[in-house]
PDB file of C-alpha atoms in Angstrom:
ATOM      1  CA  UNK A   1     -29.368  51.945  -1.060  1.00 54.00           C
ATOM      2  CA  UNK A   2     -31.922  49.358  -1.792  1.00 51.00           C
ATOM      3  CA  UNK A   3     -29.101  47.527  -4.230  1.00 49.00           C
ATOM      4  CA  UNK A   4     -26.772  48.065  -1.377  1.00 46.00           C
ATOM      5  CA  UNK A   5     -28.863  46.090   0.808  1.00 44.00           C
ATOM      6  CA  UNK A   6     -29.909  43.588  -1.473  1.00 45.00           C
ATOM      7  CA  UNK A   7     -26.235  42.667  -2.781  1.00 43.00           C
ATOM      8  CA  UNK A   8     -24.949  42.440   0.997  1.00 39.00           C
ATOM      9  CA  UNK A   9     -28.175  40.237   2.024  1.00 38.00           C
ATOM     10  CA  UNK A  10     -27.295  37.808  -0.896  1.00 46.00           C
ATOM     11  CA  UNK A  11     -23.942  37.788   0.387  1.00 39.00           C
ATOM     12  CA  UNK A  12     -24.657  36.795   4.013  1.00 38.00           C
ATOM     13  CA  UNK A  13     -26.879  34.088   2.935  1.00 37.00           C
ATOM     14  CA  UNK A  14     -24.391  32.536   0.513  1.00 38.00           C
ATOM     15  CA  UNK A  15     -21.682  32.754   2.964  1.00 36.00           C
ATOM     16  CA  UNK A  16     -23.798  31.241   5.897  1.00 37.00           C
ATOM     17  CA  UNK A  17     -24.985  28.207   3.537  1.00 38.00           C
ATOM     18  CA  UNK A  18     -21.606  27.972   2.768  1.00 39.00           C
ATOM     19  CA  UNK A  19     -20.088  27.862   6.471  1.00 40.00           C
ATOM     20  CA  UNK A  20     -23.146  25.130   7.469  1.00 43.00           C
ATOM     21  CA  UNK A  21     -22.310  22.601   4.607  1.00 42.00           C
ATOM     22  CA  UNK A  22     -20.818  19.655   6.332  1.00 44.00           C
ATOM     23  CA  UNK A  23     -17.353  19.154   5.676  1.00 39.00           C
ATOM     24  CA  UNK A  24     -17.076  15.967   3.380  1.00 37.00           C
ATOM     25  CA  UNK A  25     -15.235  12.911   4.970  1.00 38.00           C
ATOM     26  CA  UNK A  26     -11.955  12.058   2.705  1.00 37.00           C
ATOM     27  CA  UNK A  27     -10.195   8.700   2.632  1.00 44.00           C
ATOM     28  CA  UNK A  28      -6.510   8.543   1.677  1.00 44.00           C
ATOM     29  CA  UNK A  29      -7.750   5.753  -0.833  1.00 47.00           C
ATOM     30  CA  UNK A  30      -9.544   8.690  -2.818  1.00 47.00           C
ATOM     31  CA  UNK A  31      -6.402  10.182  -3.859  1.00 47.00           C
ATOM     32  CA  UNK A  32      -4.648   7.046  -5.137  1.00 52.00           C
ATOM     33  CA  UNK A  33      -4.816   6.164  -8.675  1.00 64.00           C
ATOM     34  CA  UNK A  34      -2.404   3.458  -8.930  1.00 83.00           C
ATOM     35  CA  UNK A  35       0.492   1.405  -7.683  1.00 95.00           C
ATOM     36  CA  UNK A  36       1.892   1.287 -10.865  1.00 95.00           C
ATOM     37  CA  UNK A  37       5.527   2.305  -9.140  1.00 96.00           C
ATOM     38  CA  UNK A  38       5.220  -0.954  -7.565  1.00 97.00           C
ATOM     39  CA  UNK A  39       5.421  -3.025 -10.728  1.00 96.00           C
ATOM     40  CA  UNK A  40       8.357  -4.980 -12.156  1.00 96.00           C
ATOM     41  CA  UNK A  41      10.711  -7.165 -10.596  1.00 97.00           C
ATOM     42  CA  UNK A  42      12.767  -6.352  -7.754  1.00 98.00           C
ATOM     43  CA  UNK A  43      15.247  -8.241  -5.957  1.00 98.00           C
ATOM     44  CA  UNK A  44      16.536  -8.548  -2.145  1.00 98.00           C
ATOM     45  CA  UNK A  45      19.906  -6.753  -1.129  1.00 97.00           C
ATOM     46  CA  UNK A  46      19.875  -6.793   2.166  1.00 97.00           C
ATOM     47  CA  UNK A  47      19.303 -11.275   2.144  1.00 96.00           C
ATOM     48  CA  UNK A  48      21.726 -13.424   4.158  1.00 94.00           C
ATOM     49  CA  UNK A  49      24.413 -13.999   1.705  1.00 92.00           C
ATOM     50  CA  UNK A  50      23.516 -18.092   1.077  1.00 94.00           C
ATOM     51  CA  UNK A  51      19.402 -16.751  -0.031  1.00 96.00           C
ATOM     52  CA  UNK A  52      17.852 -14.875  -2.392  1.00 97.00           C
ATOM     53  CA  UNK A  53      14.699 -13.242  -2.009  1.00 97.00           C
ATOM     54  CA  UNK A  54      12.655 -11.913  -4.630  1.00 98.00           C
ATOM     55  CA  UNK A  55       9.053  -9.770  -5.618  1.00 98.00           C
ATOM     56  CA  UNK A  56       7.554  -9.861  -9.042  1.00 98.00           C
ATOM     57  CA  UNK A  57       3.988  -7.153  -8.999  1.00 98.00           C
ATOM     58  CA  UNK A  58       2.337  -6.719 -12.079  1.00 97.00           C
ATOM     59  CA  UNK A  59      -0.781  -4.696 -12.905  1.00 97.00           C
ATOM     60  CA  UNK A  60      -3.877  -6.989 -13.257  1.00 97.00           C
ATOM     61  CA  UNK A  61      -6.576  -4.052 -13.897  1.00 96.00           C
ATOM     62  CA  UNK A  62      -7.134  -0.467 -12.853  1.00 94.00           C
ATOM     63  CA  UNK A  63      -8.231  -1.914  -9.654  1.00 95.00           C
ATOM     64  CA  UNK A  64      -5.862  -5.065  -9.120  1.00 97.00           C
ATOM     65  CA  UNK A  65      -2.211  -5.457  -8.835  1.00 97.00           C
ATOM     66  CA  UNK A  66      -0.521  -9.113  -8.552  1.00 98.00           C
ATOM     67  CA  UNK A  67       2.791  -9.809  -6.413  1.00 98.00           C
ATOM     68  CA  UNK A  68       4.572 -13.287  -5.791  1.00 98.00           C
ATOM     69  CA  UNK A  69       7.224 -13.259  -3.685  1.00 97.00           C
ATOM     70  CA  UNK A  70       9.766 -16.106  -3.251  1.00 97.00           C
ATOM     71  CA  UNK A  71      13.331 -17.214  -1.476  1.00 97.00           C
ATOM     72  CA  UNK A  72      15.443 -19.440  -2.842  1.00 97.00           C
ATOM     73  CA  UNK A  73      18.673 -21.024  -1.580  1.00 96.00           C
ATOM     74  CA  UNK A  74      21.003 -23.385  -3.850  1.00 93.00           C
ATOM     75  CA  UNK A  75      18.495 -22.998  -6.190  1.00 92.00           C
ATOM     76  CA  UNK A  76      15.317 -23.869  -4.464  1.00 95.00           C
ATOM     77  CA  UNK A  77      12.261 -22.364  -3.582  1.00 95.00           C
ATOM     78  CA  UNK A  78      12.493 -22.580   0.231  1.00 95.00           C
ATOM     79  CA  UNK A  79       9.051 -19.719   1.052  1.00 95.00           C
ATOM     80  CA  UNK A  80       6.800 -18.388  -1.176  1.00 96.00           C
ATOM     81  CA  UNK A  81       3.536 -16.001  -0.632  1.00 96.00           C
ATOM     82  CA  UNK A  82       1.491 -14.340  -2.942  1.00 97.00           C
ATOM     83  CA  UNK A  83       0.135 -10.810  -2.529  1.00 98.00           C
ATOM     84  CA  UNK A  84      -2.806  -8.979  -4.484  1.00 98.00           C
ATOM     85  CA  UNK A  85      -3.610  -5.035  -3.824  1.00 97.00           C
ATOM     86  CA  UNK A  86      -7.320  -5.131  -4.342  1.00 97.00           C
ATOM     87  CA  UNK A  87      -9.067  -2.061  -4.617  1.00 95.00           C
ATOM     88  CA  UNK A  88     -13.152  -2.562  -3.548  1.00 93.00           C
ATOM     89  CA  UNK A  89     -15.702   0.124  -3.367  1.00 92.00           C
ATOM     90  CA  UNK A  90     -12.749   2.783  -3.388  1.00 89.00           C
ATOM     91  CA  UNK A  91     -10.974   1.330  -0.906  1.00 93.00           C
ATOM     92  CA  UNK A  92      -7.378  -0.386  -1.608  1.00 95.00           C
ATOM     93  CA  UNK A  93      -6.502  -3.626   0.209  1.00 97.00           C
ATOM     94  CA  UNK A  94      -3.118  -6.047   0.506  1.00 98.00           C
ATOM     95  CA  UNK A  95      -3.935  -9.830   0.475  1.00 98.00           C
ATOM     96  CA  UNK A  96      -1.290 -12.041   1.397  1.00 97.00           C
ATOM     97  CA  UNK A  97      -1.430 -15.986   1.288  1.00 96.00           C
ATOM     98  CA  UNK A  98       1.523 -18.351   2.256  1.00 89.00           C
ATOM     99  CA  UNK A  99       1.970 -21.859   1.603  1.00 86.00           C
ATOM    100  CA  UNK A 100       0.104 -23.846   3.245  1.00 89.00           C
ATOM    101  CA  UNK A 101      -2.793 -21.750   4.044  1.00 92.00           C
ATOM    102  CA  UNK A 102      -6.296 -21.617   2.773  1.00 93.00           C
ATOM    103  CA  UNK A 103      -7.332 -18.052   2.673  1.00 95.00           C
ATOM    104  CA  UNK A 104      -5.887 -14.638   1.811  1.00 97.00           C
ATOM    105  CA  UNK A 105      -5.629 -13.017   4.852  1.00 97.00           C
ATOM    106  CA  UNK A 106      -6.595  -9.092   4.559  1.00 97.00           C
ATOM    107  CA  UNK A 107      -4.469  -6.502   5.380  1.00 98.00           C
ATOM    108  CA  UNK A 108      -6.538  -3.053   5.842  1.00 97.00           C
ATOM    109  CA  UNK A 109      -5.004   0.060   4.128  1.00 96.00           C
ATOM    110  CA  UNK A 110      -4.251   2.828   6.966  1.00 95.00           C
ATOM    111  CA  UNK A 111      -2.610   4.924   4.512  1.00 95.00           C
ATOM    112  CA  UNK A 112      -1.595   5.448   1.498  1.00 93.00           C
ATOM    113  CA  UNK A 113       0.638   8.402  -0.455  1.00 92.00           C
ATOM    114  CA  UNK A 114       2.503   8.719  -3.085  1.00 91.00           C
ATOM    115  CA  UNK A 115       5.053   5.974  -4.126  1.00 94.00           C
ATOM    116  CA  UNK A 116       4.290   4.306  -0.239  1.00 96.00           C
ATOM    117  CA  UNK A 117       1.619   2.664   1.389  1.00 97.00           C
ATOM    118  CA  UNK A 118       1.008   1.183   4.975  1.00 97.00           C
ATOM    119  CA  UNK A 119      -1.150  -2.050   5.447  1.00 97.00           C
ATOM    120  CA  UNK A 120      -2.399  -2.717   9.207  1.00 98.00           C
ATOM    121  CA  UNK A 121      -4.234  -6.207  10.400  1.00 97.00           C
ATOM    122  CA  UNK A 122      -4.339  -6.067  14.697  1.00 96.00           C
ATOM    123  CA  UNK A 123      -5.702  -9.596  15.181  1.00 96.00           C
ATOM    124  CA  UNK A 124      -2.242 -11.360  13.675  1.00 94.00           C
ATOM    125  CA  UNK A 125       0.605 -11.956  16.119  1.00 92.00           C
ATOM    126  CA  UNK A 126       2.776 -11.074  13.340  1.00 94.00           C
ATOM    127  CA  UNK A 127       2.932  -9.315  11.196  1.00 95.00           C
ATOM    128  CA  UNK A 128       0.125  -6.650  12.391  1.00 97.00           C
ATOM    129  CA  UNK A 129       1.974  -4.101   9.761  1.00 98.00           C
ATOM    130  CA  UNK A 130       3.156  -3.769   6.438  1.00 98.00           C
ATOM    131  CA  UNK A 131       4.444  -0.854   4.721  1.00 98.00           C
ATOM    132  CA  UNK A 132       6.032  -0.368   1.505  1.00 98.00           C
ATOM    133  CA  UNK A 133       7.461   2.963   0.218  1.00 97.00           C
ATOM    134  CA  UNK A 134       9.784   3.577  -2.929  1.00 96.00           C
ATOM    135  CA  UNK A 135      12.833   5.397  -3.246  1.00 93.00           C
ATOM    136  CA  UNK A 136      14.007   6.041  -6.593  1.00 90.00           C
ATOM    137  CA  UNK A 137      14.691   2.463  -8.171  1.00 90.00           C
ATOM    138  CA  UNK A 138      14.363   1.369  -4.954  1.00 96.00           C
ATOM    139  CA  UNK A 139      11.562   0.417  -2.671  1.00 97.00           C
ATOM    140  CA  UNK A 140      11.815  -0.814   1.212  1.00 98.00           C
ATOM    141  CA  UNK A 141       9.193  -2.841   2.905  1.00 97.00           C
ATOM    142  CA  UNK A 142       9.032  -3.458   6.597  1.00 98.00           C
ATOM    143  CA  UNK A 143       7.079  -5.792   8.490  1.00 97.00           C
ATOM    144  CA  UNK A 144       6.293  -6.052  12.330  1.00 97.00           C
ATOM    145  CA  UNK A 145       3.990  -6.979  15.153  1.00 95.00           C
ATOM    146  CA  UNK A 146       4.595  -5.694  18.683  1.00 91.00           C
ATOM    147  CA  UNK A 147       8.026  -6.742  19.758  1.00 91.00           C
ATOM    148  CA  UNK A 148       9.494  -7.537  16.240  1.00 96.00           C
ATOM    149  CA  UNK A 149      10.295  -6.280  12.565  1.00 97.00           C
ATOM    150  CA  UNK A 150      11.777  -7.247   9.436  1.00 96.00           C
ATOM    151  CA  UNK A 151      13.185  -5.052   6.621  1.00 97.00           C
ATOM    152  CA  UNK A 152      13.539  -5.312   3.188  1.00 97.00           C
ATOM    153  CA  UNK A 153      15.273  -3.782   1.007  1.00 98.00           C
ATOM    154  CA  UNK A 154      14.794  -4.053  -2.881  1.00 98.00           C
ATOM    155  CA  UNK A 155      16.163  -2.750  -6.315  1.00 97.00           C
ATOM    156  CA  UNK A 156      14.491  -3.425  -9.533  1.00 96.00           C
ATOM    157  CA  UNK A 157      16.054  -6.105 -11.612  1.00 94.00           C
ATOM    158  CA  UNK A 158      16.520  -4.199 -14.958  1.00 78.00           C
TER     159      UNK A 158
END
């Protein structure tokens, strides 16, 4: 009896210490690895049929991925911006800069799953939100602010 009690005290105590440990805070960044599906070259489809519009990502380091993006019509450059996923203190990032500006402005990530991730930055007009997700050899991005959005459409240029 003594055992008995002994075996169902533990047992109480163990499973109150383990219903009172605070439930740890997770971060979609924890999960994420990678953005190695992003990588490679990958060309416009759904362009006006006089442009071309283009994204080249490549993997920098573990925690850095490079992207230049460009548009060209009759074989010129017309836009170009270049984008860097930037992963600090666990958390992943999207940096965009166009021409003509000085700084990288920050896009914060507001989630992030497998082959996709969503980019948010509320004090732009436009865009406020980015979100990329793959599909296959294909990947869409989309881009809007409050009233407007843009889509993209890509396949990899094998």
């Amino acid at each position: 009896m003594k055992n008995t009690y002994s075996f169902l005290l533990i047992t109480l105590v163990a499973l109150t210490a383990i219903m009172c440990t605070p439930k740890k805070e997770t971060n979609a960044n924890e999960n994420v690895e990678h953005f190695d599906w992003l990588t490679g070259n990958w060309k416009r489809t759904n362009e006006k049929k006089d442009k071309e519009t283009f994204e080249n990502w490549q993997k920098i380091s573990a925690s850095e991925y490079s992207g230049l993006g460009f548009t060209m019509q009759n074989n010129d450059t017309i836009s170009q911006e270049q984008m860097k996923l930037i992963q600090t203190g666990g958390i992943w990032n999207l940096l965009v800069i166009a021409p003509g500006e000085k700084e990288f402005t920050k896009f914060e990530m507001s989630d992030i799953g497998k082959e996709m991730f969503e980019c948010k930055n509320d004090t732009l007009d436009f865009p406020k939100r980015i979100l990329y997700r793959k599909n296959g050899d294909k990947i869409s991005a989309v881009i809007s602010g409050d009233d407007m959005e843009i889509k993209y459409e890509f396949e990899k240029i094998k």
